[in-house]
Amino acid sequence: MKFCEEAAFFLHVMILFLDDVLMNILKMLAYLFPILFIIYGVLAQPANPPPQKWQTLSGYPPLVIARGGFSGIFPESSQYAYQFAVSPSSLKNVVLFCDLQLTKDSIGICKADLRLDNSTNIASIFPKRGNTYKVNGQPIRGWFSIDFTAEELFNNVTLVQNIYSRPSIFDGVMPISTIDDVQGLKPPQLWLNVQYSTFYKEHKLDALNFIKLASQDIQFNFISSPEIDFLKNVDVSSMKTKPKLIFRFLDAGSVEPASNKTYGDLLEDLVNIKTFASGILVQKEYIWPVDHNGYLAPSTGLVTHAHRVGLEVYASGFANDAPGSYSNNFDPVDEYLQFIDNSKFSVDGVVTDFPSTASEAIACFAHNKNKALSGEGQPLVITHNGASGIYPGSTDIAYKQAVDDGADIIDCSVQMSKDAILFCLDSADLSGSTTAMPKFMSKSTTIPEIQNNTGIFTFDLTWIEIQSLKPNLVSPYSSLGLVRNPVAKNMGKILTLSEFLSFAKNSSVPGVLINIKNAPYLASKKGLSIVDAVSTALANASYDKDKTKRVLIQSDDSSVLSAFKKKNTFYEYVLLIPEQVGDAPKPTIDEIKQFANAINVIRSSLMAYDGAFISHYTDVTTEMHKSNISVYVSVLKNEFTTIAYDFFSDPIVEIATFVGGIGVDGLITEYPATARAYLNLNAKLSYTILPAEAGGLAGLAAPEALPPAQSPAPPLRPVDVVDPPLPDVANLTNPAQAQTPGSEPKESGQLSNTAFNTHLCILIMMLSFFCLRHQ
């Protein structure tokens, strides 16, 4: 009994203790609850702000799908092509695209064209084994995989580049890839395209059976085909991964075999396609047509319609070296942005030969509308005759476009007319950049001091005669089919220097570059002092005192820069070095410092080429920077033919190399929008556009396949940069020279001195005749 009483007492004490503890805990929670709520709220937030939602069907960024790997550089579907496509140059989730072909013994290989002779050396290895087959009802002659065993192909046949504008140094060294080879690279995602299922079935080979067996070991993420029956019979349920089935549209006029309808007709019934496919693969022209003039037509609305019925849309046909429209000005990133960042829709993926460019478009440039000018520490964007890749150079519209595109410095190469009017034009020879031919063909001549070939020169025509001409948009690679903006071929107005300076002063552009050539010739042979005339024009426009605008004076003649420097130390002086140099020794740099703050060098002075590959980068920039001399590189163009293979036919990668790899201080370009877009990228992006490694691509080729090494460029010597003093201005009797050098032309209605004297003589003669009659 006593034990029970003690137990009851102990239990009562414990209850009182626990009750007190519980009350204290509740009081603590009352104080801690707001703090815990705040902590929970903080922890509930993502570490980084949510990414901007895309207009893809899923809301995630579009996929980069590498057709045959990095086939823009390496032979399509080769080992190098696939390896390079999954390197850091592409997004991490890149999709490797394999076009399935079947061998005689049912081994799956990756090859885009049904005819192997287009991209291998098979015709020379087996010259007698070509054949003719009907494919989609049309007879085709070639060498086909169905006529060869896998062993025959792998042991004898090698791959070659089938597009002649692409590198050939990797030809003949890599075998055909199997699908197992591609899977061995452990790609993030794999896309199998079955283009010719019916053809193989006609020859006792079964693509469906191949996929069923292969899918036991290979993870297919996408399976596409232009054949409806094939897709309907793919058994996705039996596969480890459940690939998306994609219906591929061929040309709108081609006929799909099962439905007997054209692909254009099938496009009108996307609801039905959704019953057997989760997406469609179309040529890019299905989405953004190109009109008969070569410009983008309005988008078709296909993407919006397909998304509305739940179909993803993948666009094909992207390649940096196959420009699709004049509207993109040879900028491949701009073309991608049309499809992924146009404010109305985004495709769900792009099939491309250059996955690095598609990656940078998606990861860097989409949703990036920053147009700020260069900040401190950034290279200047300097134009070459304004935005001369889009409009005729040195015209009002070329300069306006350059300002709109974010140029820091717009340039005027000053020329002089016969009557001493200063105006902007790239060359003293009018025959290329204007319509002077054939109107003034009789005035063509050869002046060895200026150029070797015959020309029609500005100083042989009056300003009124020059004004009668139209500017001409120069397409330097038109012979290769790369024509610039043809609708603007003769648009715009040539500006006088005074008009140019006024435009720049009233614009947002921070400065101007005045380029002066041929000063000794003009002084000694034409009696024209271009230095005095330009100096007067700058003073008249208040540039000599206004420090809100930078003024860069450029010349290839040190005596011009020295003469200007004596007049104004406020200006910045740029020595133009148009010849290729390989080094810049200190004695030469010491000479340059006497009259220039910067140099303007051609691209090959900063990077040495072996053929179309970069062999090494020179030390010119480093040596100049040691002496505090800025380095500007010229002239950058978007056309892929000007860009080394190491840059993947991508002007952005070239710019990234000059800026991030070499460290130049200015980019002189005919496409300022491209340079500005790169310089305005967010520095904290997860994807980095890497500078090209010199010799990186060529190092993968066999030594005997490389082009002959070029002789090293000579060093820049003091004698190369120091010119004789300017000659005195010749005192020539020139009746046409009625203007003061640097002054504006007279209004057309103003009576000139010559005309006034003529009228006075006539009046005196009439009075004399009148007096004689009345004597």
mmCIF file of N, CA, C and O in Angstrom, residues 649-694:
data_model
loop_
_atom_site.group_PDB
_atom_site.id
_atom_site.type_symbol
_atom_site.label_atom_id
_atom_site.label_comp_id
_atom_site.label_asym_id
_atom_site.label_seq_id
_atom_site.Cartn_x
_atom_site.Cartn_y
_atom_site.Cartn_z
ATOM 1 N N SER A 649 33.247 29.156 -88.617
ATOM 2 C CA SER A 649 32.452 29.994 -89.529
ATOM 3 C C SER A 649 31.502 30.904 -88.764
ATOM 4 O O SER A 649 30.431 31.262 -89.255
ATOM 5 N N ASP A 650 31.911 31.301 -87.569
ATOM 6 C CA ASP A 650 31.058 32.070 -86.660
ATOM 7 C C ASP A 650 31.737 33.387 -86.323
ATOM 8 O O ASP A 650 32.768 33.404 -85.631
ATOM 9 N N PRO A 651 31.189 34.528 -86.778
ATOM 10 C CA PRO A 651 31.835 35.817 -86.495
ATOM 11 C C PRO A 651 31.922 36.124 -85.004
ATOM 12 O O PRO A 651 32.820 36.840 -84.573
ATOM 13 N N ILE A 652 31.010 35.574 -84.211
ATOM 14 C CA ILE A 652 31.041 35.819 -82.768
ATOM 15 C C ILE A 652 32.274 35.169 -82.138
ATOM 16 O O ILE A 652 32.934 35.758 -81.268
ATOM 17 N N VAL A 653 32.608 33.959 -82.551
ATOM 18 C CA VAL A 653 33.778 33.280 -81.992
ATOM 19 C C VAL A 653 35.053 34.031 -82.390
ATOM 20 O O VAL A 653 35.996 34.130 -81.598
ATOM 21 N N GLU A 654 35.091 34.567 -83.605
ATOM 22 C CA GLU A 654 36.249 35.372 -84.012
ATOM 23 C C GLU A 654 36.376 36.599 -83.109
ATOM 24 O O GLU A 654 37.468 36.926 -82.630
ATOM 25 N N ILE A 655 35.269 37.286 -82.866
ATOM 26 C CA ILE A 655 35.289 38.464 -81.996
ATOM 27 C C ILE A 655 35.716 38.071 -80.585
ATOM 28 O O ILE A 655 36.538 38.756 -79.949
ATOM 29 N N ALA A 656 35.188 36.949 -80.076
ATOM 30 C CA ALA A 656 35.551 36.484 -78.737
ATOM 31 C C ALA A 656 37.045 36.212 -78.642
ATOM 32 O O ALA A 656 37.671 36.441 -77.591
ATOM 33 N N THR A 657 37.645 35.747 -79.723
ATOM 34 C CA THR A 657 39.077 35.461 -79.730
ATOM 35 C C THR A 657 39.884 36.748 -79.714
ATOM 36 O O THR A 657 40.873 36.868 -78.975
ATOM 37 N N PHE A 658 39.478 37.730 -80.516
ATOM 38 C CA PHE A 658 40.194 39.009 -80.512
ATOM 39 C C PHE A 658 40.070 39.719 -79.165
ATOM 40 O O PHE A 658 41.026 40.340 -78.686
ATOM 41 N N VAL A 659 38.905 39.611 -78.546
ATOM 42 C CA VAL A 659 38.659 40.327 -77.295
ATOM 43 C C VAL A 659 39.208 39.549 -76.100
ATOM 44 O O VAL A 659 40.024 40.049 -75.331
ATOM 45 N N GLY A 660 38.742 38.305 -75.922
ATOM 46 C CA GLY A 660 39.116 37.532 -74.752
ATOM 47 C C GLY A 660 40.442 36.824 -74.870
ATOM 48 O O GLY A 660 41.112 36.571 -73.862
ATOM 49 N N GLY A 661 40.850 36.485 -76.093
ATOM 50 C CA GLY A 661 42.098 35.762 -76.285
ATOM 51 C C GLY A 661 43.289 36.653 -76.531
ATOM 52 O O GLY A 661 44.347 36.495 -75.912
ATOM 53 N N ILE A 662 43.133 37.624 -77.433
ATOM 54 C CA ILE A 662 44.254 38.486 -77.824
ATOM 55 C C ILE A 662 44.246 39.799 -77.050
ATOM 56 O O ILE A 662 45.290 40.374 -76.753
ATOM 57 N N GLY A 663 43.070 40.299 -76.707
ATOM 58 C CA GLY A 663 42.983 41.506 -75.891
ATOM 59 C C GLY A 663 43.102 42.803 -76.658
ATOM 60 O O GLY A 663 43.738 43.754 -76.174
ATOM 61 N N VAL A 664 42.473 42.880 -77.832
ATOM 62 C CA VAL A 664 42.532 44.121 -78.601
ATOM 63 C C VAL A 664 41.706 45.208 -77.917
ATOM 64 O O VAL A 664 40.858 44.939 -77.070
ATOM 65 N N ASP A 665 41.980 46.455 -78.313
ATOM 66 C CA ASP A 665 41.304 47.611 -77.716
ATOM 67 C C ASP A 665 40.177 48.146 -78.589
ATOM 68 O O ASP A 665 39.419 49.011 -78.141
ATOM 69 N N GLY A 666 40.084 47.672 -79.812
ATOM 70 C CA GLY A 666 39.025 48.137 -80.692
ATOM 71 C C GLY A 666 38.789 47.170 -81.826
ATOM 72 O O GLY A 666 39.720 46.517 -82.318
ATOM 73 N N LEU A 667 37.519 47.048 -82.232
ATOM 74 C CA LEU A 667 37.113 46.181 -83.330
ATOM 75 C C LEU A 667 36.600 47.065 -84.457
ATOM 76 O O LEU A 667 35.584 47.742 -84.301
ATOM 77 N N ILE A 668 37.296 47.083 -85.564
ATOM 78 C CA ILE A 668 36.873 47.888 -86.711
ATOM 79 C C ILE A 668 36.097 46.962 -87.637
ATOM 80 O O ILE A 668 36.628 46.000 -88.181
ATOM 81 N N THR A 669 34.825 47.268 -87.802
ATOM 82 C CA THR A 669 33.911 46.292 -88.392
ATOM 83 C C THR A 669 32.927 46.933 -89.349
ATOM 84 O O THR A 669 32.590 48.114 -89.217
ATOM 85 N N GLU A 670 32.480 46.147 -90.308
ATOM 86 C CA GLU A 670 31.429 46.581 -91.231
ATOM 87 C C GLU A 670 30.046 46.162 -90.740
ATOM 88 O O GLU A 670 29.049 46.525 -91.343
ATOM 89 N N TYR A 671 30.019 45.399 -89.649
ATOM 90 C CA TYR A 671 28.761 44.951 -89.037
ATOM 91 C C TYR A 671 28.799 45.276 -87.542
ATOM 92 O O TYR A 671 28.975 44.376 -86.704
ATOM 93 N N PRO A 672 28.655 46.530 -87.160
ATOM 94 C CA PRO A 672 28.789 46.894 -85.739
ATOM 95 C C PRO A 672 27.782 46.206 -84.831
ATOM 96 O O PRO A 672 28.056 45.990 -83.650
ATOM 97 N N ALA A 673 26.607 45.837 -85.344
ATOM 98 C CA ALA A 673 25.599 45.186 -84.501
ATOM 99 C C ALA A 673 26.114 43.862 -83.960
ATOM 100 O O ALA A 673 25.816 43.493 -82.810
ATOM 101 N N THR A 674 26.881 43.117 -84.742
ATOM 102 C CA THR A 674 27.395 41.828 -84.303
ATOM 103 C C THR A 674 28.407 42.002 -83.176
ATOM 104 O O THR A 674 28.362 41.293 -82.165
ATOM 105 N N ALA A 675 29.315 42.964 -83.332
ATOM 106 C CA ALA A 675 30.305 43.222 -82.281
ATOM 107 C C ALA A 675 29.638 43.725 -81.011
ATOM 108 O O ALA A 675 29.980 43.311 -79.906
ATOM 109 N N ARG A 676 28.675 44.618 -81.169
ATOM 110 C CA ARG A 676 27.993 45.174 -79.994
ATOM 111 C C ARG A 676 27.232 44.088 -79.234
ATOM 112 O O ARG A 676 27.241 44.057 -78.000
ATOM 113 N N ALA A 677 26.594 43.184 -79.954
ATOM 114 C CA ALA A 677 25.845 42.118 -79.296
ATOM 115 C C ALA A 677 26.764 41.273 -78.425
ATOM 116 O O ALA A 677 26.412 40.905 -77.302
ATOM 117 N N TYR A 678 27.955 40.957 -78.928
ATOM 118 C CA TYR A 678 28.885 40.159 -78.126
ATOM 119 C C TYR A 678 29.377 40.934 -76.907
ATOM 120 O O TYR A 678 29.407 40.396 -75.790
ATOM 121 N N LEU A 679 29.760 42.182 -77.081
ATOM 122 C CA LEU A 679 30.320 42.957 -75.975
ATOM 123 C C LEU A 679 29.298 43.225 -74.880
ATOM 124 O O LEU A 679 29.671 43.471 -73.727
ATOM 125 N N ASN A 680 28.020 43.169 -75.214
ATOM 126 C CA ASN A 680 26.977 43.450 -74.226
ATOM 127 C C ASN A 680 26.440 42.202 -73.527
ATOM 128 O O ASN A 680 25.435 42.268 -72.834
ATOM 129 N N LEU A 681 27.108 41.085 -73.713
ATOM 130 C CA LEU A 681 26.655 39.868 -73.047
ATOM 131 C C LEU A 681 26.872 39.960 -71.545
ATOM 132 O O LEU A 681 27.831 40.578 -71.067
ATOM 133 N N ASN A 682 25.993 39.294 -70.814
ATOM 134 C CA ASN A 682 26.118 39.200 -69.359
ATOM 135 C C ASN A 682 27.338 38.352 -69.012
ATOM 136 O O ASN A 682 27.475 37.220 -69.475
ATOM 137 N N ALA A 683 28.228 38.902 -68.186
ATOM 138 C CA ALA A 683 29.471 38.201 -67.861
ATOM 139 C C ALA A 683 29.245 36.979 -66.972
ATOM 140 O O ALA A 683 30.136 36.145 -66.810
ATOM 141 N N LYS A 684 28.061 36.836 -66.383
ATOM 142 C CA LYS A 684 27.806 35.749 -65.434
ATOM 143 C C LYS A 684 27.001 34.604 -66.045
ATOM 144 O O LYS A 684 26.396 33.805 -65.337
ATOM 145 N N LEU A 685 26.998 34.520 -67.359
ATOM 146 C CA LEU A 685 26.261 33.439 -68.004
ATOM 147 C C LEU A 685 26.908 32.091 -67.708
ATOM 148 O O LEU A 685 28.137 31.994 -67.546
ATOM 149 N N SER A 686 26.101 31.059 -67.655
ATOM 150 C CA SER A 686 26.625 29.719 -67.377
ATOM 151 C C SER A 686 27.367 29.149 -68.583
ATOM 152 O O SER A 686 28.200 28.252 -68.441
ATOM 153 N N TYR A 687 27.073 29.650 -69.763
ATOM 154 C CA TYR A 687 27.736 29.188 -70.992
ATOM 155 C C TYR A 687 28.759 30.237 -71.405
ATOM 156 O O TYR A 687 28.469 31.435 -71.417
ATOM 157 N N THR A 688 29.958 29.813 -71.742
ATOM 158 C CA THR A 688 31.026 30.739 -72.115
ATOM 159 C C THR A 688 31.411 30.533 -73.570
ATOM 160 O O THR A 688 31.636 29.395 -74.002
ATOM 161 N N ILE A 689 31.476 31.622 -74.314
ATOM 162 C CA ILE A 689 31.966 31.568 -75.697
ATOM 163 C C ILE A 689 33.484 31.634 -75.624
ATOM 164 O O ILE A 689 34.068 32.692 -75.344
ATOM 165 N N LEU A 690 34.121 30.514 -75.839
ATOM 166 C CA LEU A 690 35.563 30.419 -75.619
ATOM 167 C C LEU A 690 36.346 30.928 -76.827
ATOM 168 O O LEU A 690 35.949 30.678 -77.968
ATOM 169 N N PRO A 691 37.473 31.627 -76.592
ATOM 170 C CA PRO A 691 38.360 31.971 -77.712
ATOM 171 C C PRO A 691 38.907 30.703 -78.355
ATOM 172 O O PRO A 691 39.076 29.675 -77.688
ATOM 173 N N ALA A 692 39.166 30.787 -79.645
ATOM 174 C CA ALA A 692 39.698 29.618 -80.343
ATOM 175 C C ALA A 692 41.151 29.385 -79.953
ATOM 176 O O ALA A 692 41.922 30.327 -79.781
ATOM 177 N N GLU A 693 41.499 28.128 -79.818
ATOM 178 C CA GLU A 693 42.883 27.765 -79.519
ATOM 179 C C GLU A 693 43.651 27.639 -80.828
ATOM 180 O O GLU A 693 43.297 26.842 -81.700
ATOM 181 N N ALA A 694 44.711 28.413 -80.970
ATOM 182 C CA ALA A 694 45.498 28.383 -82.205
ATOM 183 C C ALA A 694 46.087 26.994 -82.406
ATOM 184 O O ALA A 694 46.685 26.413 -81.501
#
